[in-house]
Amino acid sequence: MKYRLFPKLFILCAALLIAWLPPGSTQAAKAEQSVPATTSDTSRLTLMRNILFVRLTKGFYEIQEIFMFQNRGKKTIVSKHGSPTLRLVLPRSNNIRRPDAELSAPLQGVRRKNVRLSGAEVNITEPIPPGIKLVGLFYRLADEFGGIVVDRPIAYGTSSF
């Protein structure tokens, strides 16, 4: 008998609390905090770490890269007129027949609709909130007898890089 009293007491207290709140007060509180400050300035965005995992399979080098970006600002970085918030460049090798890298899986950490491929460039228009953003890039390069030499540019459109 004494255990059945607790749920009824809880429901009564919850009903009194809801009746005590003025109408629309919870909706007004949500509206005040739902609009974050934004900017298209990427100067506060830095690449903290870039980790590469390379695995040799039959005929290919499979590369997994993890990028750790940090938005050191207080505003969310957003794309302006389709300009990228992040820009990555796929490497080229000295393989004569197949020098270009090819993506082997979708990018991780970003929505597919915010990713555009333009030749060897991967342009990402995903909003970047303050803090750390991890992006995973998976691609492969064709192997050649004796190994390959890879030219891997870091194209990053910020003044801090």
PDB file of C-alpha atoms in Angstrom:
ATOM      1  CA  MET A   1       0.000   0.000   0.000  1.00  0.00           C
ATOM      2  CA  LYS A   2       2.719   2.469   0.903  1.00  0.00           C
ATOM      3  CA  TYR A   3       4.500   1.921  -2.460  1.00  0.00           C
ATOM      4  CA  ARG A   4       1.459   2.988  -4.473  1.00  0.00           C
ATOM      5  CA  LEU A   5       1.332   6.390  -2.798  1.00  0.00           C
ATOM      6  CA  PHE A   6       4.593   7.640  -4.366  1.00  0.00           C
ATOM      7  CA  PRO A   7       3.425   7.667  -8.051  1.00  0.00           C
ATOM      8  CA  LYS A   8       0.220   9.483  -7.084  1.00  0.00           C
ATOM      9  CA  LEU A   9       2.181  12.054  -5.070  1.00  0.00           C
ATOM     10  CA  PHE A  10       4.589  12.576  -7.976  1.00  0.00           C
ATOM     11  CA  ILE A  11       1.727  13.117 -10.450  1.00  0.00           C
ATOM     12  CA  LEU A  12       0.069  15.581  -8.069  1.00  0.00           C
ATOM     13  CA  CYS A  13       3.300  17.599  -7.643  1.00  0.00           C
ATOM     14  CA  ALA A  14       3.909  17.640 -11.403  1.00  0.00           C
ATOM     15  CA  ALA A  15       0.349  18.831 -12.052  1.00  0.00           C
ATOM     16  CA  LEU A  16       0.734  21.627  -9.481  1.00  0.00           C
ATOM     17  CA  LEU A  17       4.034  22.723 -11.030  1.00  0.00           C
ATOM     18  CA  ILE A  18       2.543  22.832 -14.540  1.00  0.00           C
ATOM     19  CA  ALA A  19      -0.473  24.776 -13.272  1.00  0.00           C
ATOM     20  CA  TRP A  20       1.843  27.236 -11.491  1.00  0.00           C
ATOM     21  CA  LEU A  21       3.900  28.053 -14.645  1.00  0.00           C
ATOM     22  CA  PRO A  22       2.498  30.922 -16.702  1.00  0.00           C
ATOM     23  CA  PRO A  23       1.317  29.930 -20.193  1.00  0.00           C
ATOM     24  CA  GLY A  24       4.032  30.053 -22.856  1.00  0.00           C
ATOM     25  CA  SER A  25       6.916  30.512 -20.395  1.00  0.00           C
ATOM     26  CA  THR A  26       8.660  27.322 -21.497  1.00  0.00           C
ATOM     27  CA  GLN A  27       8.325  28.254 -25.180  1.00  0.00           C
ATOM     28  CA  ALA A  28       9.767  31.734 -24.561  1.00  0.00           C
ATOM     29  CA  ALA A  29      12.797  30.252 -22.809  1.00  0.00           C
ATOM     30  CA  LYS A  30      13.436  27.924 -25.761  1.00  0.00           C
ATOM     31  CA  ALA A  31      13.170  30.801 -28.252  1.00  0.00           C
ATOM     32  CA  GLU A  32      15.730  32.894 -26.359  1.00  0.00           C
ATOM     33  CA  GLN A  33      18.444  30.230 -26.447  1.00  0.00           C
ATOM     34  CA  SER A  34      17.833  28.767 -29.928  1.00  0.00           C
ATOM     35  CA  VAL A  35      19.635  31.421 -32.025  1.00  0.00           C
ATOM     36  CA  PRO A  36      23.441  31.010 -31.730  1.00  0.00           C
ATOM     37  CA  ALA A  37      25.841  33.670 -32.988  1.00  0.00           C
ATOM     38  CA  THR A  38      27.403  32.844 -36.368  1.00  0.00           C
ATOM     39  CA  THR A  39      30.269  34.057 -38.533  1.00  0.00           C
ATOM     40  CA  SER A  40      31.841  33.157 -41.881  1.00  0.00           C
ATOM     41  CA  ASP A  41      35.341  34.155 -40.706  1.00  0.00           C
ATOM     42  CA  THR A  42      37.523  31.024 -40.504  1.00  0.00           C
ATOM     43  CA  SER A  43      40.552  32.732 -38.946  1.00  0.00           C
ATOM     44  CA  ARG A  44      39.785  31.219 -35.514  1.00  0.00           C
ATOM     45  CA  LEU A  45      39.715  27.684 -36.985  1.00  0.00           C
ATOM     46  CA  THR A  46      42.921  25.678 -36.555  1.00  0.00           C
ATOM     47  CA  LEU A  47      44.030  22.156 -37.380  1.00  0.00           C
ATOM     48  CA  MET A  48      45.201  20.699 -34.084  1.00  0.00           C
ATOM     49  CA  ARG A  49      46.063  17.159 -35.195  1.00  0.00           C
ATOM     50  CA  ASN A  50      46.228  15.129 -38.367  1.00  0.00           C
ATOM     51  CA  ILE A  51      46.631  11.385 -37.853  1.00  0.00           C
ATOM     52  CA  LEU A  52      47.323   9.027 -40.773  1.00  0.00           C
ATOM     53  CA  PHE A  53      46.892   5.266 -40.853  1.00  0.00           C
ATOM     54  CA  VAL A  54      48.395   3.578 -43.922  1.00  0.00           C
ATOM     55  CA  ARG A  55      47.729  -0.039 -44.858  1.00  0.00           C
ATOM     56  CA  LEU A  56      49.109  -1.843 -47.894  1.00  0.00           C
ATOM     57  CA  THR A  57      46.602  -4.126 -49.585  1.00  0.00           C
ATOM     58  CA  LYS A  58      46.919  -5.895 -52.920  1.00  0.00           C
ATOM     59  CA  GLY A  59      47.686  -3.132 -55.405  1.00  0.00           C
ATOM     60  CA  PHE A  60      46.680  -0.214 -53.177  1.00  0.00           C
ATOM     61  CA  TYR A  61      47.674   1.827 -50.177  1.00  0.00           C
ATOM     62  CA  GLU A  62      44.580   2.408 -48.075  1.00  0.00           C
ATOM     63  CA  ILE A  63      44.862   5.621 -46.081  1.00  0.00           C
ATOM     64  CA  GLN A  64      42.664   6.724 -43.218  1.00  0.00           C
ATOM     65  CA  GLU A  65      43.134  10.285 -42.016  1.00  0.00           C
ATOM     66  CA  ILE A  66      41.637  11.837 -38.936  1.00  0.00           C
ATOM     67  CA  PHE A  67      41.613  15.628 -38.774  1.00  0.00           C
ATOM     68  CA  MET A  68      41.044  17.350 -35.449  1.00  0.00           C
ATOM     69  CA  PHE A  69      39.955  20.937 -36.028  1.00  0.00           C
ATOM     70  CA  GLN A  70      39.282  23.451 -33.280  1.00  0.00           C
ATOM     71  CA  ASN A  71      37.057  26.500 -33.558  1.00  0.00           C
ATOM     72  CA  ARG A  72      38.720  28.775 -30.995  1.00  0.00           C
ATOM     73  CA  GLY A  73      36.088  31.468 -31.433  1.00  0.00           C
ATOM     74  CA  LYS A  74      32.789  31.920 -29.627  1.00  0.00           C
ATOM     75  CA  LYS A  75      30.654  31.859 -32.777  1.00  0.00           C
ATOM     76  CA  THR A  76      29.625  29.003 -35.053  1.00  0.00           C
ATOM     77  CA  ILE A  77      31.425  29.173 -38.403  1.00  0.00           C
ATOM     78  CA  VAL A  78      28.957  28.900 -41.290  1.00  0.00           C
ATOM     79  CA  SER A  79      29.278  28.852 -45.059  1.00  0.00           C
ATOM     80  CA  LYS A  80      28.644  32.130 -46.862  1.00  0.00           C
ATOM     81  CA  HIS A  81      27.348  31.883 -50.454  1.00  0.00           C
ATOM     82  CA  GLY A  82      28.539  28.259 -50.736  1.00  0.00           C
ATOM     83  CA  SER A  83      32.120  28.925 -49.664  1.00  0.00           C
ATOM     84  CA  PRO A  84      33.632  26.003 -47.740  1.00  0.00           C
ATOM     85  CA  THR A  85      34.120  26.049 -43.996  1.00  0.00           C
ATOM     86  CA  LEU A  86      36.677  23.227 -44.358  1.00  0.00           C
ATOM     87  CA  ARG A  87      38.799  22.409 -47.393  1.00  0.00           C
ATOM     88  CA  LEU A  88      40.855  19.234 -47.774  1.00  0.00           C
ATOM     89  CA  VAL A  89      43.042  18.205 -50.712  1.00  0.00           C
ATOM     90  CA  LEU A  90      43.499  14.596 -51.794  1.00  0.00           C
ATOM     91  CA  PRO A  91      47.165  13.708 -52.440  1.00  0.00           C
ATOM     92  CA  ARG A  92      48.840  12.647 -55.690  1.00  0.00           C
ATOM     93  CA  SER A  93      51.485   9.970 -56.077  1.00  0.00           C
ATOM     94  CA  ASN A  94      54.289   9.376 -58.570  1.00  0.00           C
ATOM     95  CA  ASN A  95      52.417   6.389 -60.033  1.00  0.00           C
ATOM     96  CA  ILE A  96      52.424   7.047 -63.783  1.00  0.00           C
ATOM     97  CA  ARG A  97      49.207   5.209 -64.616  1.00  0.00           C
ATOM     98  CA  ARG A  98      47.062   6.174 -61.600  1.00  0.00           C
ATOM     99  CA  PRO A  99      48.491   9.134 -59.666  1.00  0.00           C
ATOM    100  CA  ASP A 100      45.231  10.434 -58.199  1.00  0.00           C
ATOM    101  CA  ALA A 101      43.733   9.340 -54.907  1.00  0.00           C
ATOM    102  CA  GLU A 102      40.187   8.034 -54.898  1.00  0.00           C
ATOM    103  CA  LEU A 103      37.788   8.157 -51.990  1.00  0.00           C
ATOM    104  CA  SER A 104      37.079   4.706 -50.602  1.00  0.00           C
ATOM    105  CA  ALA A 105      34.320   5.666 -48.137  1.00  0.00           C
ATOM    106  CA  PRO A 106      32.129   8.661 -47.294  1.00  0.00           C
ATOM    107  CA  LEU A 107      33.659  11.311 -45.059  1.00  0.00           C
ATOM    108  CA  GLN A 108      33.014  10.785 -41.364  1.00  0.00           C
ATOM    109  CA  GLY A 109      31.958  13.547 -38.987  1.00  0.00           C
ATOM    110  CA  VAL A 110      30.137  15.619 -41.619  1.00  0.00           C
ATOM    111  CA  ARG A 111      26.797  15.300 -43.370  1.00  0.00           C
ATOM    112  CA  ARG A 112      26.983  13.978 -46.900  1.00  0.00           C
ATOM    113  CA  LYS A 113      24.843  16.844 -48.232  1.00  0.00           C
ATOM    114  CA  ASN A 114      27.520  19.341 -47.076  1.00  0.00           C
ATOM    115  CA  VAL A 115      30.383  17.688 -49.016  1.00  0.00           C
ATOM    116  CA  ARG A 116      31.344  18.629 -52.584  1.00  0.00           C
ATOM    117  CA  LEU A 117      34.170  17.086 -54.608  1.00  0.00           C
ATOM    118  CA  SER A 118      35.934  19.363 -57.065  1.00  0.00           C
ATOM    119  CA  GLY A 119      38.786  17.458 -58.681  1.00  0.00           C
ATOM    120  CA  ALA A 120      41.241  16.667 -55.886  1.00  0.00           C
ATOM    121  CA  GLU A 121      39.580  19.090 -53.446  1.00  0.00           C
ATOM    122  CA  VAL A 122      36.997  18.122 -50.863  1.00  0.00           C
ATOM    123  CA  ASN A 123      34.938  21.193 -49.945  1.00  0.00           C
ATOM    124  CA  ILE A 124      32.841  20.985 -46.789  1.00  0.00           C
ATOM    125  CA  THR A 125      30.141  23.554 -45.981  1.00  0.00           C
ATOM    126  CA  GLU A 126      29.144  22.084 -42.618  1.00  0.00           C
ATOM    127  CA  PRO A 127      28.644  24.598 -39.762  1.00  0.00           C
ATOM    128  CA  ILE A 128      31.445  24.326 -37.187  1.00  0.00           C
ATOM    129  CA  PRO A 129      30.402  25.184 -33.620  1.00  0.00           C
ATOM    130  CA  PRO A 130      32.946  26.389 -31.052  1.00  0.00           C
ATOM    131  CA  GLY A 131      35.115  23.545 -29.805  1.00  0.00           C
ATOM    132  CA  ILE A 132      36.597  20.494 -31.484  1.00  0.00           C
ATOM    133  CA  LYS A 133      35.424  18.961 -34.778  1.00  0.00           C
ATOM    134  CA  LEU A 134      36.684  15.552 -35.954  1.00  0.00           C
ATOM    135  CA  VAL A 135      36.613  14.654 -39.652  1.00  0.00           C
ATOM    136  CA  GLY A 136      37.569  11.251 -41.068  1.00  0.00           C
ATOM    137  CA  LEU A 137      38.842  10.957 -44.655  1.00  0.00           C
ATOM    138  CA  PHE A 138      39.301   7.540 -46.310  1.00  0.00           C
ATOM    139  CA  TYR A 139      41.028   7.131 -49.663  1.00  0.00           C
ATOM    140  CA  ARG A 140      43.401   4.868 -51.546  1.00  0.00           C
ATOM    141  CA  LEU A 141      46.388   5.297 -53.818  1.00  0.00           C
ATOM    142  CA  ALA A 142      47.541   2.789 -56.425  1.00  0.00           C
ATOM    143  CA  ASP A 143      50.733   0.912 -55.545  1.00  0.00           C
ATOM    144  CA  GLU A 144      53.709   0.710 -57.859  1.00  0.00           C
ATOM    145  CA  PHE A 145      56.705  -1.613 -57.876  1.00  0.00           C
ATOM    146  CA  GLY A 146      59.232  -0.209 -55.407  1.00  0.00           C
ATOM    147  CA  GLY A 147      56.699   1.942 -53.557  1.00  0.00           C
ATOM    148  CA  ILE A 148      55.345   5.396 -54.259  1.00  0.00           C
ATOM    149  CA  VAL A 149      56.181   8.974 -53.372  1.00  0.00           C
ATOM    150  CA  VAL A 150      53.181  11.015 -52.298  1.00  0.00           C
ATOM    151  CA  ASP A 151      52.731  14.763 -52.708  1.00  0.00           C
ATOM    152  CA  ARG A 152      50.265  15.747 -50.010  1.00  0.00           C
ATOM    153  CA  PRO A 153      49.492  19.466 -49.905  1.00  0.00           C
ATOM    154  CA  ILE A 154      47.696  20.986 -46.958  1.00  0.00           C
ATOM    155  CA  ALA A 155      45.391  23.596 -48.412  1.00  0.00           C
ATOM    156  CA  TYR A 156      43.752  25.440 -45.613  1.00  0.00           C
ATOM    157  CA  GLY A 157      42.208  28.814 -46.225  1.00  0.00           C
ATOM    158  CA  THR A 158      42.949  30.462 -42.905  1.00  0.00           C
ATOM    159  CA  SER A 159      45.583  32.933 -41.821  1.00  0.00           C
ATOM    160  CA  SER A 160      46.496  30.725 -38.870  1.00  0.00           C
ATOM    161  CA  PHE A 161      47.822  27.913 -41.049  1.00  0.00           C
TER     162      PHE A 161
END
